[in-house]
Short mmCIF file of C-alpha atoms in Angstrom, two decimals:
data_model
loop_
_atom_site.label_atom_id
_atom_site.label_comp_id
_atom_site.label_asym_id
_atom_site.label_seq_id
_atom_site.Cartn_x
_atom_site.Cartn_y
_atom_site.Cartn_z
CA MET P 1 129.96 -75.86 25.22
CA ASN P 2 129.55 -72.59 23.34
CA ARG P 3 126.82 -71.27 25.62
CA GLY P 4 124.66 -68.74 23.78
CA VAL P 5 126.46 -68.83 20.41
CA ARG P 6 124.06 -70.05 17.78
CA GLY P 7 123.64 -69.21 14.14
CA SER P 8 123.10 -70.66 10.71
CA GLY P 9 126.69 -70.11 9.58
CA ILE P 10 130.23 -69.28 10.62
CA ASP P 11 129.86 -65.57 9.87
CA ASP P 12 126.67 -65.39 11.94
CA GLN P 13 128.43 -67.03 14.88
CA ALA P 14 131.44 -64.74 14.45
CA ALA P 15 129.14 -61.69 14.57
CA VAL P 16 127.78 -62.88 17.91
CA TRP P 17 131.30 -63.37 19.26
CA ALA P 18 132.34 -59.89 18.10
CA VAL P 19 129.52 -58.42 20.19
CA ARG P 20 130.25 -60.59 23.23
CA LEU P 21 133.94 -59.65 23.18
CA ASP P 22 132.98 -55.98 23.30
CA ASN P 23 130.75 -56.45 26.35
CA ASP P 24 133.14 -57.61 29.10
CA PRO P 25 133.21 -61.36 28.42
CA SER P 26 133.45 -63.71 31.40
CA ASP P 27 136.06 -66.44 31.88
CA ALA P 28 133.43 -68.95 30.76
CA ASP P 29 132.87 -66.91 27.59
CA ARG P 30 136.60 -67.01 26.85
CA GLU P 31 136.73 -70.78 27.33
CA ASP P 32 133.82 -71.14 24.93
CA LEU P 33 135.55 -68.86 22.44
CA GLU P 34 138.78 -70.88 22.55
CA GLU P 35 136.76 -74.06 21.96
CA TRP P 36 134.93 -72.47 19.02
CA LEU P 37 138.18 -71.22 17.46
CA ARG P 38 139.82 -74.66 17.74
CA ARG P 39 136.88 -76.39 16.09
CA ASP P 40 137.46 -74.99 12.60
CA PRO P 41 140.45 -73.03 11.18
CA ARG P 42 137.99 -70.79 9.31
CA HIS P 43 136.62 -69.48 12.59
CA VAL P 44 139.68 -67.30 13.26
CA GLY P 45 139.38 -65.41 9.99
CA ALA P 46 135.62 -65.03 10.37
CA LEU P 47 136.01 -63.59 13.86
CA VAL P 48 138.71 -61.16 12.76
CA ARG P 49 136.49 -59.90 9.96
CA ALA P 50 133.40 -59.62 12.16
CA GLN P 51 135.19 -57.74 14.94
CA ALA P 52 136.84 -55.36 12.50
CA ILE P 53 133.39 -54.59 11.04
CA TRP P 54 131.94 -54.22 14.56
CA ILE P 55 134.64 -51.72 15.54
CA ASN P 56 134.32 -49.69 12.35
CA ALA P 57 130.50 -49.74 12.40
CA ASP P 58 130.78 -47.55 15.53
CA HIS P 59 127.99 -49.48 17.26
CA ILE P 60 125.17 -48.79 14.81
CA GLY P 61 121.90 -48.00 16.55
CA ALA P 62 123.25 -45.88 19.42
CA PRO P 63 120.58 -43.28 20.20
CA GLN P 64 122.99 -40.33 20.13
CA ALA P 65 126.65 -39.48 19.64
CA GLY P 66 128.76 -40.64 22.55
CA ALA P 67 125.95 -42.70 24.09
CA ARG P 68 125.88 -46.47 24.27
CA GLN P 69 122.64 -48.42 24.50
CA ALA P 70 122.62 -51.59 26.54
CA PRO P 71 122.20 -54.67 24.34
CA VAL P 72 118.98 -56.65 24.66
CA THR P 73 119.88 -60.11 25.90
CA SER P 74 117.94 -63.14 24.80
CA PRO P 75 117.27 -66.18 26.99
CA HIS P 76 120.21 -67.82 25.21
CA GLY P 77 122.59 -65.13 26.50
CA TYR P 78 123.62 -63.30 23.33
CA ALA P 79 123.01 -59.68 22.32
CA THR P 80 120.23 -59.96 19.75
CA TYR P 81 119.79 -56.19 19.49
CA TRP P 82 123.31 -55.55 18.27
CA VAL P 83 123.39 -58.62 16.04
CA SER P 84 120.28 -57.42 14.21
CA ALA P 85 121.57 -53.84 14.12
CA VAL P 86 124.76 -54.78 12.32
CA ALA P 87 123.32 -57.59 10.22
CA ALA P 88 122.98 -55.49 7.07
CA THR P 89 126.49 -54.14 7.51
CA LEU P 90 127.85 -57.66 7.92
CA LEU P 91 126.06 -58.93 4.82
CA LEU P 92 127.58 -56.16 2.69
CA ALA P 93 130.98 -55.80 4.25
CA ILE P 94 131.85 -59.50 4.54
CA VAL P 95 131.53 -59.78 0.77
CA SER P 96 134.21 -57.13 0.32
CA VAL P 97 136.74 -58.56 2.79
CA SER P 98 136.21 -62.31 2.67
CA ALA P 99 138.64 -62.68 -0.22
CA TYR P 100 141.48 -61.41 1.96
CA SER P 101 143.32 -63.11 4.81
CA TYR P 102 143.31 -60.04 7.06
CA PHE P 103 141.51 -56.79 7.77
CA ALA P 104 143.40 -53.57 8.57
CA GLY P 105 141.45 -51.58 11.16
CA ARG P 106 142.39 -48.12 12.44
CA ILE P 107 141.42 -47.30 16.03
CA GLU P 108 141.86 -43.88 17.63
CA SER P 109 141.29 -42.19 20.98
CA ASN P 110 140.35 -38.54 21.32
CA HIS P 111 141.96 -35.95 23.56
CA GLY P 112 141.19 -36.84 27.16
CA GLN P 113 139.79 -40.25 26.23
CA ILE P 114 141.12 -43.57 27.50
CA ARG P 115 139.73 -46.25 25.23
CA ARG P 116 139.57 -50.01 25.89
CA ILE P 117 139.31 -52.40 22.95
CA ALA P 118 138.75 -56.16 22.98
CA LEU P 119 140.48 -57.71 19.98
CA ALA P 120 139.21 -60.72 18.05
CA ASP P 121 141.84 -63.05 19.53
CA GLY P 122 140.86 -62.29 23.12
CA SER P 123 143.66 -59.78 23.65
CA HIS P 124 142.89 -56.32 25.04
CA VAL P 125 144.28 -52.90 24.19
CA VAL P 126 144.00 -49.74 26.26
CA LEU P 127 144.64 -46.56 24.26
CA ASP P 128 145.88 -43.47 26.05
CA SER P 129 144.67 -39.98 25.15
CA ASP P 130 145.36 -38.88 21.54
CA SER P 131 146.63 -42.29 20.44
CA THR P 132 146.20 -44.30 17.24
CA ILE P 133 146.81 -47.93 16.30
CA LYS P 134 146.22 -50.03 13.19
CA VAL P 135 145.29 -53.68 13.59
CA HIS P 136 146.44 -56.25 11.03
CA PHE P 137 145.53 -59.89 11.78
CA ASN P 138 146.19 -62.74 9.37
CA ASP P 139 146.75 -66.47 9.74
CA ARG P 140 150.49 -66.00 10.39
CA GLU P 141 150.73 -63.06 12.79
CA ARG P 142 148.78 -60.63 14.95
CA THR P 143 150.25 -57.22 14.15
CA ILE P 144 149.56 -53.85 15.75
CA GLU P 145 151.08 -50.62 14.43
CA LEU P 146 151.32 -47.81 16.98
CA LEU P 147 151.09 -44.62 14.94
CA ASN P 148 151.11 -42.14 17.81
CA GLY P 149 150.60 -41.89 21.56
CA GLU P 150 150.66 -44.79 24.02
CA ALA P 151 148.98 -48.17 24.12
CA SER P 152 148.89 -50.96 26.68
CA PHE P 153 148.47 -54.58 25.60
CA GLN P 154 147.15 -57.62 27.49
CA VAL P 155 148.00 -60.40 25.05
CA ALA P 156 146.02 -63.63 24.76
CA HIS P 157 148.40 -66.58 24.95
CA ASN P 158 148.97 -68.30 21.60
CA LYS P 159 152.53 -69.39 20.75
CA ALA P 160 151.50 -70.39 17.25
CA TRP P 161 150.12 -66.93 16.48
CA PRO P 162 152.75 -64.26 17.28
CA PHE P 163 151.62 -60.86 18.57
CA VAL P 164 153.89 -58.02 17.34
CA VAL P 165 153.64 -54.28 17.98
CA HIS P 166 155.50 -51.99 15.55
CA ALA P 167 156.52 -48.49 16.66
CA ARG P 168 158.73 -46.64 14.17
CA ASN P 169 161.86 -48.79 13.77
CA LEU P 170 161.08 -51.12 16.69
CA ALA P 171 159.15 -54.37 16.71
CA VAL P 172 157.93 -55.71 20.08
CA ARG P 173 157.04 -59.41 20.02
CA ALA P 174 155.08 -60.96 22.89
CA VAL P 175 153.17 -64.10 23.81
CA GLY P 176 150.74 -64.02 26.73
CA THR P 177 152.08 -60.89 28.39
CA ASN P 178 151.15 -57.41 29.60
CA PHE P 179 153.17 -54.47 28.32
CA THR P 180 152.90 -50.84 27.25
CA VAL P 181 154.51 -49.01 24.32
CA SER P 182 154.89 -45.23 24.37
CA LEU P 183 155.75 -43.30 21.22
CA LEU P 184 157.26 -39.87 21.94
CA PRO P 185 158.86 -37.43 19.48
CA ARG P 186 162.39 -38.25 20.65
CA GLN P 187 162.11 -41.74 22.09
CA ILE P 188 160.15 -44.97 22.32
CA SER P 189 159.68 -46.79 25.60
CA VAL P 190 158.45 -50.31 26.35
CA THR P 191 157.33 -51.11 29.92
CA VAL P 192 156.65 -54.74 30.84
CA ALA P 193 154.23 -55.51 33.68
CA GLU P 194 153.99 -59.28 33.11
CA GLY P 195 155.86 -61.85 31.06
CA VAL P 196 158.66 -61.19 28.58
CA VAL P 197 158.82 -59.34 25.26
CA GLU P 198 161.45 -59.39 22.54
CA VAL P 199 162.32 -55.97 21.10
CA LYS P 200 164.08 -55.73 17.74
CA GLY P 201 165.08 -52.67 15.80
CA GLU P 202 167.76 -50.77 13.93
CA ASN P 203 170.28 -48.50 15.58
CA GLY P 204 171.85 -45.45 13.97
CA LYS P 205 174.21 -47.66 11.94
CA ALA P 206 171.32 -49.68 10.51
CA GLU P 207 172.39 -52.70 12.58
CA ILE P 208 169.73 -54.94 14.06
CA VAL P 209 169.60 -54.83 17.85
CA ARG P 210 167.71 -57.32 20.02
CA HIS P 211 166.70 -57.07 23.67
CA MET P 212 164.66 -59.36 25.90
CA VAL P 213 162.66 -57.25 28.35
CA SER P 214 161.06 -59.03 31.29
CA ARG P 215 158.63 -58.15 34.06
CA ASN P 216 159.21 -54.86 35.90
CA LYS P 217 161.67 -53.56 33.34
CA VAL P 218 161.57 -50.67 30.89
CA LEU P 219 163.35 -50.33 27.56
CA VAL P 220 164.05 -46.80 26.32
CA ALA P 221 165.09 -46.28 22.69
CA PRO P 222 166.02 -42.63 22.03
CA ALA P 223 166.08 -41.22 18.52
CA ALA P 224 169.82 -40.62 19.00
CA GLY P 225 171.82 -42.75 21.39
CA PRO P 226 171.97 -46.33 22.66
CA VAL P 227 168.99 -48.39 23.76
CA LYS P 228 168.84 -48.90 27.52
CA VAL P 229 166.99 -51.41 29.68
CA ALA P 230 166.42 -50.57 33.35
CA ASP P 231 164.83 -52.30 36.34
CA LEU P 232 161.70 -50.81 37.90
CA ARG P 233 160.12 -51.45 41.26
CA ALA P 234 156.67 -53.01 41.11
CA ASP P 235 155.12 -49.88 42.61
CA GLU P 236 156.83 -47.75 39.96
CA VAL P 237 155.37 -49.91 37.20
CA ALA P 238 151.93 -49.54 38.78
CA ARG P 239 152.41 -45.77 39.00
CA ARG P 240 153.44 -45.49 35.36
CA LEU P 241 150.47 -47.54 34.20
CA ALA P 242 147.84 -46.01 36.50
CA TRP P 243 146.46 -44.01 33.54
CA ARG P 244 144.85 -47.25 32.33
CA ASP P 245 142.52 -47.01 35.34
CA GLY P 246 141.92 -43.29 34.88
CA LEU P 247 144.44 -42.12 37.48
CA LEU P 248 147.59 -40.02 37.42
CA VAL P 249 150.05 -40.72 40.24
CA PHE P 250 152.96 -38.36 40.91
CA ASN P 251 155.75 -39.25 43.30
CA GLY P 252 158.50 -36.67 43.12
CA GLU P 253 158.27 -35.53 39.50
CA SER P 254 158.79 -31.84 38.92
CA LEU P 255 155.61 -29.78 38.91
CA SER P 256 156.22 -28.88 35.25
CA GLU P 257 156.53 -32.56 34.27
CA ALA P 258 153.37 -33.38 36.21
CA ALA P 259 151.49 -30.54 34.48
CA LEU P 260 152.47 -31.90 31.07
CA GLU P 261 150.99 -35.28 32.01
CA VAL P 262 147.81 -33.68 33.35
CA ASN P 263 147.40 -31.65 30.16
CA LYS P 264 147.30 -34.83 28.05
CA TYR P 265 143.71 -35.24 29.27
CA ALA P 266 142.62 -31.75 30.27
CA SER P 267 140.07 -29.50 28.61
CA GLU P 268 141.50 -26.71 30.78
CA PRO P 269 145.31 -27.00 30.57
CA VAL P 270 147.53 -26.08 33.50
CA VAL P 271 150.29 -23.52 32.94
CA ILE P 272 153.10 -23.15 35.49
CA ASP P 273 154.09 -19.49 35.15
CA ASP P 274 157.10 -19.59 37.48
CA ASP P 275 160.10 -21.61 36.25
CA ARG P 276 161.47 -22.13 39.76
CA LEU P 277 158.06 -23.30 40.94
CA GLY P 278 157.96 -25.72 38.03
CA GLU P 279 161.15 -27.38 39.30
CA ARG P 280 159.65 -28.27 42.67
CA ALA P 281 159.02 -31.97 43.36
CA PHE P 282 155.33 -32.84 43.49
CA VAL P 283 153.34 -35.71 45.01
CA GLY P 284 149.66 -36.49 44.45
CA VAL P 285 146.98 -38.73 42.91
CA PHE P 286 144.35 -37.32 40.53
CA HIS P 287 141.64 -38.50 38.17
CA VAL P 288 142.55 -37.92 34.52
CA GLY P 289 140.89 -34.79 33.17
CA ASN P 290 140.59 -33.09 36.56
CA SER P 291 143.09 -30.31 35.94
CA ARG P 292 141.34 -28.03 38.41
CA ALA P 293 142.08 -30.39 41.32
CA PHE P 294 145.70 -30.62 40.22
CA ALA P 295 146.13 -26.85 39.95
CA ASP P 296 144.47 -26.23 43.32
CA SER P 297 146.65 -28.88 45.01
CA ALA P 298 149.82 -27.43 43.48
CA ALA P 299 148.87 -23.96 44.64
CA ALA P 300 148.16 -25.19 48.17
CA ALA P 301 151.39 -27.17 48.34
CA PHE P 302 153.65 -24.32 47.25
CA ASP P 303 151.85 -21.25 48.57
CA ALA P 304 150.85 -20.19 45.07
CA LYS P 305 147.63 -19.05 43.42
CA VAL P 306 145.47 -20.21 40.51
CA THR P 307 144.03 -17.78 37.98
CA GLU P 308 141.96 -18.49 34.87
CA GLU P 309 143.06 -16.88 31.65
CA ALA P 310 142.15 -17.71 28.04
CA GLY P 311 140.77 -21.12 28.92
CA ALA P 312 143.82 -22.19 30.95
CA LEU P 313 144.61 -22.51 34.66
CA HIS P 314 147.73 -20.52 35.55
CA VAL P 315 149.66 -21.44 38.69
CA SER P 316 151.97 -18.70 39.95
CA ARG P 317 153.52 -17.34 43.13
CA GLU P 318 151.52 -14.94 45.26
#
C-alpha cells in the first residue's frame, strides 16, 4: 500500500524511504518497502543512492554536534522536516552518482560508540567501538568491507541479491542471517547467531578454503595456522554479542582480558597493576563505558584497591 510514501518521482520517494529506514521502521513499513522495491527495478538503485547520501549528509539540520532533532511528521506519516533539509543535497548529489550502478559509503564509529545503521536493503549493521566499514551496493551484490574493528549484521533475506562481508582475505556470504565479524591484528572471527554463512578465503599456501558456519558456531581464522570452527552454547553466543545492547558480560575470563574489553569503550581506562591479580577469573555484567564500576567491582572481589593516576584507574593489591 505504500502508506506515507508520496512524491513526484522515484528519487523523491527514495529520499523518503531513506529517512524512514533511519527512524526505526515498523514491520508494516518494511512490507511497504518490499512492495515498492518490487514495483520497478530502478527503485533499488534510487534507494541505495538516497540512503548513501542520507548517511553522508550527517543529518543536515541537527541543532548541534552530537544532537539529533526529532523529525516533524506529516499527517501522511513521513518525515517532512528531514526530506526538506536534505532536498538541496539530493538535487546536487544525485546528479553526480546517478551514472553509476553503486555508491561506496564509508561508515565509522568513534571510541566508546556503538553505532546502529539501517542499510538501504532493509539489513541492519551494528558497529562496535572504533570500527569502520565501507558499503558497496550494486545490482549484482550487496558488499560490505570491514576495515577495522567488529561489526554485527542482520541481513534482509534476498537470495537473488547476495550479501557478502570482506575482512582481509576472507569473504563471508550470507542470506537472511544474523552474524558478527571481528577483525583483530592476529585473527578474524565469525560468530553466527542465526542462519548459515559461507566463509571463503586463502590459507598460507594461497589455496582457497571454504567453510559453512551455522547457528551457534564460531569460525576463527588466525594469521598463521589452520582455520577452526567450534560449537558455542546459545548463552555463550548471547554473552559474546551483548555489546550490541550496550552490555559487557564476563563469565570466567581473566581480569586482564576483561579489562581489555572494558577499555574498548572507556574514557578512563582500567590498568591491572598486579600480574597475578590479572590472571584471576572474573564474573560480572557492566554497561559499556562504565570503567569505574568495573574497577570498583574487581577491587571488591579480590580485596584490592583502585587509585586514579594520569587519567587511568589502577587496580592493585592492598
